[in-house]
PDB file of C-alpha atoms in Angstrom:
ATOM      1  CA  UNK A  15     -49.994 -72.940 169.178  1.00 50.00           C
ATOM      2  CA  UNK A  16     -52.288 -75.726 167.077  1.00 62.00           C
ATOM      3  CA  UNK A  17     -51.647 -77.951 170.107  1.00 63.00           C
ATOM      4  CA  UNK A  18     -53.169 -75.404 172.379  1.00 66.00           C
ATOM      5  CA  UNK A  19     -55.714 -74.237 170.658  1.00 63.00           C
ATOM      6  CA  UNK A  20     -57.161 -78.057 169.928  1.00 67.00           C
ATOM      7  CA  UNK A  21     -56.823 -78.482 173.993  1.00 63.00           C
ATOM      8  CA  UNK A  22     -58.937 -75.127 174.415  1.00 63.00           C
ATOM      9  CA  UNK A  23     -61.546 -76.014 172.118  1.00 61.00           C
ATOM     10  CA  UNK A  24     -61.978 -79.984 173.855  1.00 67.00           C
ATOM     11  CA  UNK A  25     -61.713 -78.994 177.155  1.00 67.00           C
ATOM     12  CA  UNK A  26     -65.279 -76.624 176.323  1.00 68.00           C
ATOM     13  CA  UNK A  27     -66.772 -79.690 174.337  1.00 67.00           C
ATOM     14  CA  UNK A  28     -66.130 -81.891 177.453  1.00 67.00           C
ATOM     15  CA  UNK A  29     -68.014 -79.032 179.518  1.00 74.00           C
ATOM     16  CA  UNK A  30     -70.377 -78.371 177.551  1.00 83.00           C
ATOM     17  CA  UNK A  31     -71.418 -82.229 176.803  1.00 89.00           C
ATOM     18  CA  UNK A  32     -70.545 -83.469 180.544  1.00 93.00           C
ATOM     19  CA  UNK A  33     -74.420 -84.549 180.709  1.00 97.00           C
ATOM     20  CA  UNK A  34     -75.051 -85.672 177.108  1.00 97.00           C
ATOM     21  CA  UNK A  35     -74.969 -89.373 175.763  1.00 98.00           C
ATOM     22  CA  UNK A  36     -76.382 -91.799 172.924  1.00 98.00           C
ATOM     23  CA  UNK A  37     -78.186 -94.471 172.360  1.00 98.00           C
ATOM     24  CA  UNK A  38     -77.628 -96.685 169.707  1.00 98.00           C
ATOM     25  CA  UNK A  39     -80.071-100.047 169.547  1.00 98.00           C
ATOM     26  CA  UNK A  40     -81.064-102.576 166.781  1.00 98.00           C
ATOM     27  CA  UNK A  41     -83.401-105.315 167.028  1.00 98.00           C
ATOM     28  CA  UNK A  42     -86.361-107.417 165.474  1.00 97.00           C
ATOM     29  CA  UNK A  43     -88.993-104.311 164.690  1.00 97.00           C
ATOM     30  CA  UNK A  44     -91.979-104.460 166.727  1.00 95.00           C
ATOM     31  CA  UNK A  45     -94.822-102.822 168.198  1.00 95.00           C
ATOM     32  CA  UNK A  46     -93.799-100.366 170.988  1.00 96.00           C
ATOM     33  CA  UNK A  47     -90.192-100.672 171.040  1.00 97.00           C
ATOM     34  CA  UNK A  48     -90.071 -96.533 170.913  1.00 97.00           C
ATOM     35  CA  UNK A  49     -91.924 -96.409 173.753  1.00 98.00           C
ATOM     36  CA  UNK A  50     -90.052 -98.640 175.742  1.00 98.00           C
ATOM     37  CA  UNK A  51     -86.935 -96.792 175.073  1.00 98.00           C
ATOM     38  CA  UNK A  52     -88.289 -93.305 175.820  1.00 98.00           C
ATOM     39  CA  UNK A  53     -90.212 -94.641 178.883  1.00 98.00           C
ATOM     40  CA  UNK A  54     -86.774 -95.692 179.592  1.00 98.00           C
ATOM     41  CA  UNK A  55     -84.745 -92.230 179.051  1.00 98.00           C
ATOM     42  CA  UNK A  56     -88.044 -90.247 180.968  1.00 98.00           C
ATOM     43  CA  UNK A  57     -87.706 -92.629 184.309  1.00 97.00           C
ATOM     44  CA  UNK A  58     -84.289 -91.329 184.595  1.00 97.00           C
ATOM     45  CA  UNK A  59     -85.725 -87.710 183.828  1.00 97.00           C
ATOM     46  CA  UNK A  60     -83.754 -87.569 180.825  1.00 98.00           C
ATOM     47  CA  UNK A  61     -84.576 -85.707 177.987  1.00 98.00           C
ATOM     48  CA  UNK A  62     -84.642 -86.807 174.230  1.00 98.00           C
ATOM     49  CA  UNK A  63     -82.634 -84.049 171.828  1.00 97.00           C
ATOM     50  CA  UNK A  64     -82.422 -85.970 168.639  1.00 98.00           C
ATOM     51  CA  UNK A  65     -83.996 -88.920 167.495  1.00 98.00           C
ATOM     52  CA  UNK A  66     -83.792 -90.539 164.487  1.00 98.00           C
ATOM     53  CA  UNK A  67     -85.470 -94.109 163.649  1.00 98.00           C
ATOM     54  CA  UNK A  68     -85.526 -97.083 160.636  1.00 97.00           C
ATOM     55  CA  UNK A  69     -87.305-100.005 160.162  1.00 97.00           C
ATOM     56  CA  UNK A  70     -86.137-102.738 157.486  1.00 94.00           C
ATOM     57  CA  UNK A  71     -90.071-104.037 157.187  1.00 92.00           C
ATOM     58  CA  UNK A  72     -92.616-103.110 159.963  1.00 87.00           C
ATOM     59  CA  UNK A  73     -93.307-107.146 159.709  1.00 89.00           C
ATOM     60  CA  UNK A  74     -90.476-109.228 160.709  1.00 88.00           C
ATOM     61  CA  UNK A  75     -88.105-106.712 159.564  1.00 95.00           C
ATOM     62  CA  UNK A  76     -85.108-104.975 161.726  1.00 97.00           C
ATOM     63  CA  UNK A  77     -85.422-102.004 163.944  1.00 98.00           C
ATOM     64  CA  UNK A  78     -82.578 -99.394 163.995  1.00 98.00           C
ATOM     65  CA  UNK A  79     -82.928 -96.537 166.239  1.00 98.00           C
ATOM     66  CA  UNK A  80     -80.291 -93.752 167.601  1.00 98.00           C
ATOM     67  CA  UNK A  81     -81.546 -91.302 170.415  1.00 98.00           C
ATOM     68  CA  UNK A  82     -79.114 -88.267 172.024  1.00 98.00           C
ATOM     69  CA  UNK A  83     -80.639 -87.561 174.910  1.00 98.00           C
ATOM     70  CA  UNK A  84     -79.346 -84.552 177.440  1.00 98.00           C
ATOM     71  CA  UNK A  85     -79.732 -86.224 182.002  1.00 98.00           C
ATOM     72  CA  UNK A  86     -78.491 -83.792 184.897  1.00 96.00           C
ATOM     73  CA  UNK A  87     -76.242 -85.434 186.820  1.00 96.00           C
ATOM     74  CA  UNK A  88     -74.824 -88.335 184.061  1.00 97.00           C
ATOM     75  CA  UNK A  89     -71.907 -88.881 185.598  1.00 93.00           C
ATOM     76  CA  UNK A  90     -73.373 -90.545 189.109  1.00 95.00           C
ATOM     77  CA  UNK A  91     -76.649 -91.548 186.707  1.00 96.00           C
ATOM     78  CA  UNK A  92     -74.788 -93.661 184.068  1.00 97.00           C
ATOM     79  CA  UNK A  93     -73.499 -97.082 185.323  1.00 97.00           C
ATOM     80  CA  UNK A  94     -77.123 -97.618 187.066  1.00 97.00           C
ATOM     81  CA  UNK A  95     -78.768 -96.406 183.962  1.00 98.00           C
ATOM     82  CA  UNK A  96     -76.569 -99.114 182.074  1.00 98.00           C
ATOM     83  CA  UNK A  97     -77.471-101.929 184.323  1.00 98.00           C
ATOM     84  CA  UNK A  98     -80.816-101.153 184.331  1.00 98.00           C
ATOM     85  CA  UNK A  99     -81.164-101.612 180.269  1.00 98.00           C
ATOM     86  CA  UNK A 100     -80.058-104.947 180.588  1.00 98.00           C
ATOM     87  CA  UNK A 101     -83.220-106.307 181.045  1.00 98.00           C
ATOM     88  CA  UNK A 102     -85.149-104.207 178.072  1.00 98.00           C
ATOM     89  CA  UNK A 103     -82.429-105.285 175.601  1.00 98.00           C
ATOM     90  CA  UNK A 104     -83.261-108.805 176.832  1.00 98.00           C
ATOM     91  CA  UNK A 105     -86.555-108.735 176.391  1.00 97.00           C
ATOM     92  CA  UNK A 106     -86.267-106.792 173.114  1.00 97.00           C
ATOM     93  CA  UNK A 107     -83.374-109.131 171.552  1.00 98.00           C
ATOM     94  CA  UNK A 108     -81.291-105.454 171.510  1.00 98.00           C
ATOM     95  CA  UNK A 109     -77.844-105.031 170.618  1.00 98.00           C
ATOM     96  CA  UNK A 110     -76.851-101.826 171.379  1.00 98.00           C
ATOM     97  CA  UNK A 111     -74.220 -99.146 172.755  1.00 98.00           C
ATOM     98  CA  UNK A 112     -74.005 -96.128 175.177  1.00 98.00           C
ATOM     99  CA  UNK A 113     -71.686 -93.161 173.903  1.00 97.00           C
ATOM    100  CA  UNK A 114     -71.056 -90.393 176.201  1.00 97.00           C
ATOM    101  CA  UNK A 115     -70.156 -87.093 174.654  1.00 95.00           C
ATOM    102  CA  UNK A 116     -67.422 -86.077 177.043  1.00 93.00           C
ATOM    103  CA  UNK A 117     -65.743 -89.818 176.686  1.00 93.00           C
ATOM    104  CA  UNK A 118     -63.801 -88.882 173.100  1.00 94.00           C
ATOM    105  CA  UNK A 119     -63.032 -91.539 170.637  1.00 97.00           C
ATOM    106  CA  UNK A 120     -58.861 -91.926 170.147  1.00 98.00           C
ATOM    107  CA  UNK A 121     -58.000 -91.932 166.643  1.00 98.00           C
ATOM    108  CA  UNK A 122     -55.138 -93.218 164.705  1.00 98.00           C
ATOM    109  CA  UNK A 123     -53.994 -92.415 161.068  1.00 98.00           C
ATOM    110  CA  UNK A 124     -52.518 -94.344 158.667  1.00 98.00           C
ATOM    111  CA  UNK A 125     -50.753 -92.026 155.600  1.00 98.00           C
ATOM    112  CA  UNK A 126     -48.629 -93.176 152.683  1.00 96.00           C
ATOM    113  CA  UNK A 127     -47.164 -90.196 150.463  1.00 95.00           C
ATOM    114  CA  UNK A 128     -49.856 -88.400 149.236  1.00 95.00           C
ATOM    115  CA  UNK A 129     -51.200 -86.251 152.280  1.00 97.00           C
ATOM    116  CA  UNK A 130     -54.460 -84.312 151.001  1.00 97.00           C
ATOM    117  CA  UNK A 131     -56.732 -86.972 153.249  1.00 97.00           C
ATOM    118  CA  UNK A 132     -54.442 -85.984 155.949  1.00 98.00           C
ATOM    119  CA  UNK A 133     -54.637 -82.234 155.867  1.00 98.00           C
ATOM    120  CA  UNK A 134     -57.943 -82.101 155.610  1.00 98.00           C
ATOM    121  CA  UNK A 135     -58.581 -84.222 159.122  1.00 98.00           C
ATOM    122  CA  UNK A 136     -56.316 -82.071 160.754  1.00 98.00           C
ATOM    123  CA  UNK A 137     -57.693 -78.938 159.850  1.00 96.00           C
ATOM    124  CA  UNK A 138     -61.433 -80.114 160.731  1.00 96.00           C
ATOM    125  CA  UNK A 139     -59.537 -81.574 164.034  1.00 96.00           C
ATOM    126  CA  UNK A 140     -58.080 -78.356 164.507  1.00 94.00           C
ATOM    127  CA  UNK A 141     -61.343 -76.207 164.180  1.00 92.00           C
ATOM    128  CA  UNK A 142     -63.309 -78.705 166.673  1.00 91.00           C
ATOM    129  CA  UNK A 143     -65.246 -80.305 164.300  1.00 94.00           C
ATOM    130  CA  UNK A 144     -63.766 -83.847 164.428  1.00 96.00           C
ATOM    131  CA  UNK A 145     -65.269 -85.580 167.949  1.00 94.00           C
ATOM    132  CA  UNK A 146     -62.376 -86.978 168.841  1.00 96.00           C
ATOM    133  CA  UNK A 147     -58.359 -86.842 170.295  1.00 96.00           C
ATOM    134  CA  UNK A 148     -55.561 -87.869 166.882  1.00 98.00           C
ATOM    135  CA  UNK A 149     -53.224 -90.062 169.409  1.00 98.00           C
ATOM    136  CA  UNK A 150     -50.799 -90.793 167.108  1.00 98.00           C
ATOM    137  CA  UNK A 151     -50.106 -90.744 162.741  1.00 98.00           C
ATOM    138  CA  UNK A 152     -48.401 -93.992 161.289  1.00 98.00           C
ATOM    139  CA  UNK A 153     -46.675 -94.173 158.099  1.00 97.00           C
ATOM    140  CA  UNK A 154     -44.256 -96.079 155.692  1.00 95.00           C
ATOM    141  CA  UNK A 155     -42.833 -93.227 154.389  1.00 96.00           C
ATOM    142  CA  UNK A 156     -41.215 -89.841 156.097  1.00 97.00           C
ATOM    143  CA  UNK A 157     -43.431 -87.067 154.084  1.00 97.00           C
ATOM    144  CA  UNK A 158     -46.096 -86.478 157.014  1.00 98.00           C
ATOM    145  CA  UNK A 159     -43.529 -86.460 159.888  1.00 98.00           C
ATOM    146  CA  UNK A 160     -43.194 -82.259 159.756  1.00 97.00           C
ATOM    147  CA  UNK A 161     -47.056 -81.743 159.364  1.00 97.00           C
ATOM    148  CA  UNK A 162     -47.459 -84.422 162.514  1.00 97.00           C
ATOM    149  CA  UNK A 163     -44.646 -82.489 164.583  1.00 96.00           C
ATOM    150  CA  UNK A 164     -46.572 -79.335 163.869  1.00 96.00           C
ATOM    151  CA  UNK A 165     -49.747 -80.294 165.198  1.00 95.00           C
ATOM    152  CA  UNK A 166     -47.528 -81.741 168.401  1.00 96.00           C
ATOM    153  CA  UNK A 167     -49.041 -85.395 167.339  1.00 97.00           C
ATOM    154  CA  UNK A 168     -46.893 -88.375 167.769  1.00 98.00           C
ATOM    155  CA  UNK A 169     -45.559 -89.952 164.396  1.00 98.00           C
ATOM    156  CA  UNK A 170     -44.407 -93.069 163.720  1.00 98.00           C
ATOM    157  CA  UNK A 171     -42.314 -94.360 160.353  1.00 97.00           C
ATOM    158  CA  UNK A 172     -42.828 -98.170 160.303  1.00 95.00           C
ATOM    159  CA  UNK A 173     -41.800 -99.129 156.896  1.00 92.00           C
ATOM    160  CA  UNK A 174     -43.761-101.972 155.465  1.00 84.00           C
ATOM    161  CA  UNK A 175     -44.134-104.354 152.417  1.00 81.00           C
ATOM    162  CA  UNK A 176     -45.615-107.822 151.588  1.00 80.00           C
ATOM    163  CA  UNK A 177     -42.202-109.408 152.570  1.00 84.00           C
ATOM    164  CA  UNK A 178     -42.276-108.100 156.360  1.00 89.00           C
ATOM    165  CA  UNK A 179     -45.975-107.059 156.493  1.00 88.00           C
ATOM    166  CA  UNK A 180     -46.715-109.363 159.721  1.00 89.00           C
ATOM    167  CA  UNK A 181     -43.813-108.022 161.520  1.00 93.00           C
ATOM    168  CA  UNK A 182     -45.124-104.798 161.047  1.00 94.00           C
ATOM    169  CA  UNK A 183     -48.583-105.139 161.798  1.00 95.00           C
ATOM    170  CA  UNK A 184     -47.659-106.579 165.218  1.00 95.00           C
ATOM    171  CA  UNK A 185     -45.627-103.040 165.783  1.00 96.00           C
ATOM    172  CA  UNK A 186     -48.724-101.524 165.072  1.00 97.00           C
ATOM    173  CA  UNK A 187     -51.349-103.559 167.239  1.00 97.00           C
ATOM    174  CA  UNK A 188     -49.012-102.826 169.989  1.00 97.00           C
ATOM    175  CA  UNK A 189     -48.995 -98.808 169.088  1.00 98.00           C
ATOM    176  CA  UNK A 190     -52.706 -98.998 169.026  1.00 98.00           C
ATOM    177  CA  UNK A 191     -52.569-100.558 172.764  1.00 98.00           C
ATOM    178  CA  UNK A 192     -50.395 -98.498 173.674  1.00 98.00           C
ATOM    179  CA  UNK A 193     -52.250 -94.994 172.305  1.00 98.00           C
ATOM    180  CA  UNK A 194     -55.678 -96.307 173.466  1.00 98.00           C
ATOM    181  CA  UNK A 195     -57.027 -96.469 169.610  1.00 98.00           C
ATOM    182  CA  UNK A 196     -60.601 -96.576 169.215  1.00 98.00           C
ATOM    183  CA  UNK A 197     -60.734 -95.442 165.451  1.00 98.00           C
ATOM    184  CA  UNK A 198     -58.195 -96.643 163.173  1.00 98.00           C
ATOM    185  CA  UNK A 199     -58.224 -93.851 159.861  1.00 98.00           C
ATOM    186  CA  UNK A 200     -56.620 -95.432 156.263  1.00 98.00           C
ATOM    187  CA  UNK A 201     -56.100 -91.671 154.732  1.00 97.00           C
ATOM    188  CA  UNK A 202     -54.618 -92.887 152.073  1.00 95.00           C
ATOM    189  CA  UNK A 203     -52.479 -95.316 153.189  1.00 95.00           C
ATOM    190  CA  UNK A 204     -51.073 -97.426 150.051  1.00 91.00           C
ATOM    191  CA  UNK A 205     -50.922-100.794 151.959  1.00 90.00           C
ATOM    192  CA  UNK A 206     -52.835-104.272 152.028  1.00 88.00           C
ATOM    193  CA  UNK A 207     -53.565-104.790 155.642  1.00 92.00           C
ATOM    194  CA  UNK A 208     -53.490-109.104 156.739  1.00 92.00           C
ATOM    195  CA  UNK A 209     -56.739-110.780 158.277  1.00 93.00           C
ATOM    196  CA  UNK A 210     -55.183-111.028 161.535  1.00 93.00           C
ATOM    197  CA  UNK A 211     -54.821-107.161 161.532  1.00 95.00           C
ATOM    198  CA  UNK A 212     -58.385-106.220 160.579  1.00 95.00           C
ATOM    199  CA  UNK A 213     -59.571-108.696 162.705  1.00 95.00           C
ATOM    200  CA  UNK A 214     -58.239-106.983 165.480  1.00 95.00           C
ATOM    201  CA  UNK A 215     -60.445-104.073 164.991  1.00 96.00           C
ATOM    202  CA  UNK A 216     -63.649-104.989 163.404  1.00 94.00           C
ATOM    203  CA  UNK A 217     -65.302-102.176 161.887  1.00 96.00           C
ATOM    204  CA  UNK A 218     -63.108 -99.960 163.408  1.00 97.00           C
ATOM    205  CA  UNK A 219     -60.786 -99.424 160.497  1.00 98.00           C
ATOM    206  CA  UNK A 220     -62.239 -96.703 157.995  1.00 98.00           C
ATOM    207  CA  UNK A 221     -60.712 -96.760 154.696  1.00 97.00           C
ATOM    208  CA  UNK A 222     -61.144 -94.263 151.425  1.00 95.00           C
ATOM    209  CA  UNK A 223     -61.091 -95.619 148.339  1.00 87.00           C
ATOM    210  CA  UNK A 224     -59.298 -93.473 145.508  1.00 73.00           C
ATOM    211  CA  UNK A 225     -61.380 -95.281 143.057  1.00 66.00           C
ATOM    212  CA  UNK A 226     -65.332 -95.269 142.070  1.00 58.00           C
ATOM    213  CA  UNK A 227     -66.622 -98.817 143.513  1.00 49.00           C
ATOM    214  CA  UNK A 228     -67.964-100.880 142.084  1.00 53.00           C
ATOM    215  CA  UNK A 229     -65.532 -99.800 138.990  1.00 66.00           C
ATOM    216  CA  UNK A 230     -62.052 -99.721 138.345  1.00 67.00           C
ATOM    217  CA  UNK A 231     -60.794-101.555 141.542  1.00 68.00           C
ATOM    218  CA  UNK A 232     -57.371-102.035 141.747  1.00 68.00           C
ATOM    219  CA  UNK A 233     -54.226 -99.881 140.717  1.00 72.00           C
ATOM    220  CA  UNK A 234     -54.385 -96.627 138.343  1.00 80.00           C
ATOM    221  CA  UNK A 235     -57.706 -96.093 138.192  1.00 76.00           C
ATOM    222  CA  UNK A 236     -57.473 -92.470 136.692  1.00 77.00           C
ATOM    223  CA  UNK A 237     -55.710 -93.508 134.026  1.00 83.00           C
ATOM    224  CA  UNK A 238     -58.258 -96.805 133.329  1.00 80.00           C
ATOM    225  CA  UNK A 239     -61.131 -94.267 133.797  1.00 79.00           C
ATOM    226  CA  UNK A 240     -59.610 -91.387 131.408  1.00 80.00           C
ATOM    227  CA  UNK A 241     -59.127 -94.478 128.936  1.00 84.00           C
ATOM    228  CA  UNK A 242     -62.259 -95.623 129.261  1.00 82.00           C
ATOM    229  CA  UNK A 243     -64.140 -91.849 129.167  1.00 87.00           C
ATOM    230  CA  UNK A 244     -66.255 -92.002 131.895  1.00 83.00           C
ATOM    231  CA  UNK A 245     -68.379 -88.833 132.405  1.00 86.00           C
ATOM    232  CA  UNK A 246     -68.438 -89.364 136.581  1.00 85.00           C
ATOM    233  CA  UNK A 247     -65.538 -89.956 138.749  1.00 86.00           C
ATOM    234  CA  UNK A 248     -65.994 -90.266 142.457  1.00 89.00           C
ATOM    235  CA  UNK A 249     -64.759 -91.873 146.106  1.00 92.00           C
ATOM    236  CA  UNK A 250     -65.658 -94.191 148.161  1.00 93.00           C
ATOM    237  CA  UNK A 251     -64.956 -94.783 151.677  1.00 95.00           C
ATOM    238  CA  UNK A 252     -65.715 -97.889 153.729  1.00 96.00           C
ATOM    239  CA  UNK A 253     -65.517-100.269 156.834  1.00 97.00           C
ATOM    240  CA  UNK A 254     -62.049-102.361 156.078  1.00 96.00           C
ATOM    241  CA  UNK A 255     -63.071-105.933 156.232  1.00 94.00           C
ATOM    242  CA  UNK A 256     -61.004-108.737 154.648  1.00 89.00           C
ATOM    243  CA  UNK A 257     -62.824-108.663 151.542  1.00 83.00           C
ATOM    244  CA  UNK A 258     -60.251-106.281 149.471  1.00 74.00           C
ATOM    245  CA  UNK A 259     -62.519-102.999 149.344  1.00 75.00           C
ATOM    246  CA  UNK A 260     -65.543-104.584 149.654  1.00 83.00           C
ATOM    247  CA  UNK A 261     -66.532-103.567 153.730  1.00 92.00           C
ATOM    248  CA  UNK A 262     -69.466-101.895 154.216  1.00 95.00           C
ATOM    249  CA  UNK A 263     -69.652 -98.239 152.611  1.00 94.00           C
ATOM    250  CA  UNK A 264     -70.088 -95.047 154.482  1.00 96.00           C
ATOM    251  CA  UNK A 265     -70.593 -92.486 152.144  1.00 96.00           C
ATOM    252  CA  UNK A 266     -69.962 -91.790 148.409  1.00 93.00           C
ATOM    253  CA  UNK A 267     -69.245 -88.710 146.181  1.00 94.00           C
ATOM    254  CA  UNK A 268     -68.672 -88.292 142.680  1.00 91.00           C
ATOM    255  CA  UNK A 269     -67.875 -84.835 140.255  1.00 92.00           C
ATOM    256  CA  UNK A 270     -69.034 -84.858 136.654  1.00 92.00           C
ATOM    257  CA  UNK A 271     -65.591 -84.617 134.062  1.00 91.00           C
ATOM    258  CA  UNK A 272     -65.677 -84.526 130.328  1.00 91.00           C
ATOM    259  CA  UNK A 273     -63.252 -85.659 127.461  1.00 91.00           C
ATOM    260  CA  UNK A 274     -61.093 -82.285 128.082  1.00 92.00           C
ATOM    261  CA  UNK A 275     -60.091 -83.777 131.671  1.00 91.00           C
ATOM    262  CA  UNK A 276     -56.835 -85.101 131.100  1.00 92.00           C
ATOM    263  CA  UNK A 277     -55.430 -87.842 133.685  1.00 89.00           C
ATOM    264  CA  UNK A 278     -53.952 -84.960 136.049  1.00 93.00           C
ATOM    265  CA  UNK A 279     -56.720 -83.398 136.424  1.00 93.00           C
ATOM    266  CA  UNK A 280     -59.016 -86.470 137.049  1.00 88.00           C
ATOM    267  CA  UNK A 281     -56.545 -86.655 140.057  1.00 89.00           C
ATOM    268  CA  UNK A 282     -56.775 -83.080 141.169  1.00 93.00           C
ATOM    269  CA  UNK A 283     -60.844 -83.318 141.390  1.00 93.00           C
ATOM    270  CA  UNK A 284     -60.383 -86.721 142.602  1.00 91.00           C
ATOM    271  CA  UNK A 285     -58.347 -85.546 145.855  1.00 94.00           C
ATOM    272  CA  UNK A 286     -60.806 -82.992 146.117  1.00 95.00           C
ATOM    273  CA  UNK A 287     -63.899 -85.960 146.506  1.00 95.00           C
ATOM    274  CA  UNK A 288     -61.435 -88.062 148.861  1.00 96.00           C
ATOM    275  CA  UNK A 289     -61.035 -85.381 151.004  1.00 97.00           C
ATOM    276  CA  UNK A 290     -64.874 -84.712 151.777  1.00 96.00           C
ATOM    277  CA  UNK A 291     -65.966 -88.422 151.328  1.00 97.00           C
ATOM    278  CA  UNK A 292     -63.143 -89.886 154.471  1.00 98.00           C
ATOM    279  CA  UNK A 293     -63.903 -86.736 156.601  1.00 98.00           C
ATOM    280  CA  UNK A 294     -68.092 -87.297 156.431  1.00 98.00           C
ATOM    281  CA  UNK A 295     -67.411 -90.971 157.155  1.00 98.00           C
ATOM    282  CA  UNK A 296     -65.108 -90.340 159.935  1.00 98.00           C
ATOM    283  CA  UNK A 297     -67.298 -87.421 161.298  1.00 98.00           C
ATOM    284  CA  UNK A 298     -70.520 -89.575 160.942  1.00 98.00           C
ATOM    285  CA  UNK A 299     -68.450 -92.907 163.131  1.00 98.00           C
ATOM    286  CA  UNK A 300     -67.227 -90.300 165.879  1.00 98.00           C
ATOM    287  CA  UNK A 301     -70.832 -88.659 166.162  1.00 98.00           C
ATOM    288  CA  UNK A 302     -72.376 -92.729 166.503  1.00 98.00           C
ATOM    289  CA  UNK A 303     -74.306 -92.056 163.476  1.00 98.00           C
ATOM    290  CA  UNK A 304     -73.500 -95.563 162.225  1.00 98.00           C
ATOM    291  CA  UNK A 305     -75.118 -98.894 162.722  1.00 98.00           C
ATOM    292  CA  UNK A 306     -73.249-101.998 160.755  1.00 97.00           C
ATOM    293  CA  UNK A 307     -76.078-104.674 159.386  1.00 96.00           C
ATOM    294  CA  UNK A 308     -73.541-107.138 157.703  1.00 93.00           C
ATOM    295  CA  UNK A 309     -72.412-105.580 154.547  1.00 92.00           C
ATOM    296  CA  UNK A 310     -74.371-102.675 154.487  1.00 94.00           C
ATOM    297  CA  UNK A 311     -74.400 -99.409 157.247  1.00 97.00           C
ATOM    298  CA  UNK A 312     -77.784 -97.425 158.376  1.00 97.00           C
ATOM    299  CA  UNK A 313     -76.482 -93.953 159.265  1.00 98.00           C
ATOM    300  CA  UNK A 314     -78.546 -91.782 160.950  1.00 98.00           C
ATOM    301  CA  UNK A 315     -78.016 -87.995 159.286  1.00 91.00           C
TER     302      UNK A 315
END
């Protein structure tokens, strides 16, 4: 019944957004570049819905810029529209990306043991509010194998530690090829992934961190932070790069605890932040809200 009900629910958002796309461009800031771009969009008799805009320093700085823009007729409109843009984002210096709404991202997730991260992607995925089709959920243990039959999602138990950690990873490249990943999901998977791997999917690997970075990197962090009485305890969740938990971050949360917060429940509220932190981030990549500028991310709310 989940299965169906998920089917119902994307086959309307592929209806409904057949003739919606986005527009995601950044380049050296300078006079007119707006214009350009909406000049652009209006030759094609499309119409601007959102717009949202960011310049680094209006001299010699960087221009970010994402645009959603609704154009009858996409479909037969969009490979001309495409080839057409090549020239702007020449003369501009542009890198940029068209999304199409009905063209859903494939996602892949990667659980350990502990499943809260998990749950809580399904359930938004279940209720339409994740932009995108779960093609498969990987894991080195067996605990999420019931919850990923229920949903009807493929699941996969590759076991993995340091001692056969490339021979795993090149199971899992091939999975991805296989499933048609766009989006690989880390929700709360308790595993170092190699260079080779990440570089396989650059900033396309979302990770949550069950820790409060800059602080208390590393293993146990609840019980370092109850040690230590910290007043704040939050979540982070970032771009994987191959910098250990240092990729670019998404998005940030934190709860206010006090000396009668014992080490349990720092981990109860601190599930609670992981959940909402991972699901933002992955809502805001899915909805092309993000633009990477080396280590740091301009997302467009």
């Amino acid at each position: 019944m989940q299965v169906e009900q998920v089917k119902n629910v994307t086959k309307q958002q592929d209806l409904q957004y057949r003739n919606r796309a986005r527009l995601l461009v950044k380049c050296p800031d300078k006079p007119g570049i707006v214009s350009v771009l909406s000049t652009f969009l209006y030759k094609h008799n499309a119409n601007i819905i959102e717009s949202s805009q960011y310049s680094s320093d209006p001299e010699n700085g960087k221009f970010f810029i994402r645009l959603e823009y609704h154009c009858e007729h996409l479909y037969d409109k969009a490979q001309q529209m495409e080839k057409e843009f090549e020239q702007i984002a020449r003369d501009y210096e542009m890198t940029y990306n068209f999304y199409y709404r009905n063209q859903r991202q494939r996602t892949a997730i990667y659980v350990s043991k502990e499943l809260h991260c998990l749950l809580e992607l399904l359930w938004e995925w279940q209720n339409g509010d994740l932009e995108t089709d779960i093609a498969v959920i990987i894991s080195n243990h067996e605990e999420a194998r019931s919850i990923a039959e229920s949903y009807g999602i493929p699941f996969h138990f590759l076991p993995a530690n340091k001692d056969i950690r490339k021979e795993v990873e090149a199971q899992q490249i091939q999975l991805m090829k296989e499933y048609k990943v766009d989006l690989l999901i880390l929700a709360r998977y308790m595993q170092i992934l190699t260079p080779d791997f990440v570089d396989h999917f650059e900033n396309r690997i979302i990770n949550i961190h069950h820790s409060f970075l800059p602080a208390f990197i590393g293993a146990n962090p609840y019980d370092r932070a109850h040690k230590r009485g910290v007043k704040l305890i939050g979540a982070t969740s970032h771009y994987v790069t191959n910098d250990l938990d240092e990729g670019p971050i998404i998005e940030q949360d934190v709860e206010r605890v006090d000396h009668r917060d014992d080490v349990a429940t720092l981990k109860k509220i601190g599930r609670q932040i992981e959940r909402r932190v991972l699901t933002k981030a992955v809502k805001w990549h899915l909805e092309n809200r993000i633009i990477v500028e080396g280590n740091k991310t301009i997302i467009f709310h």
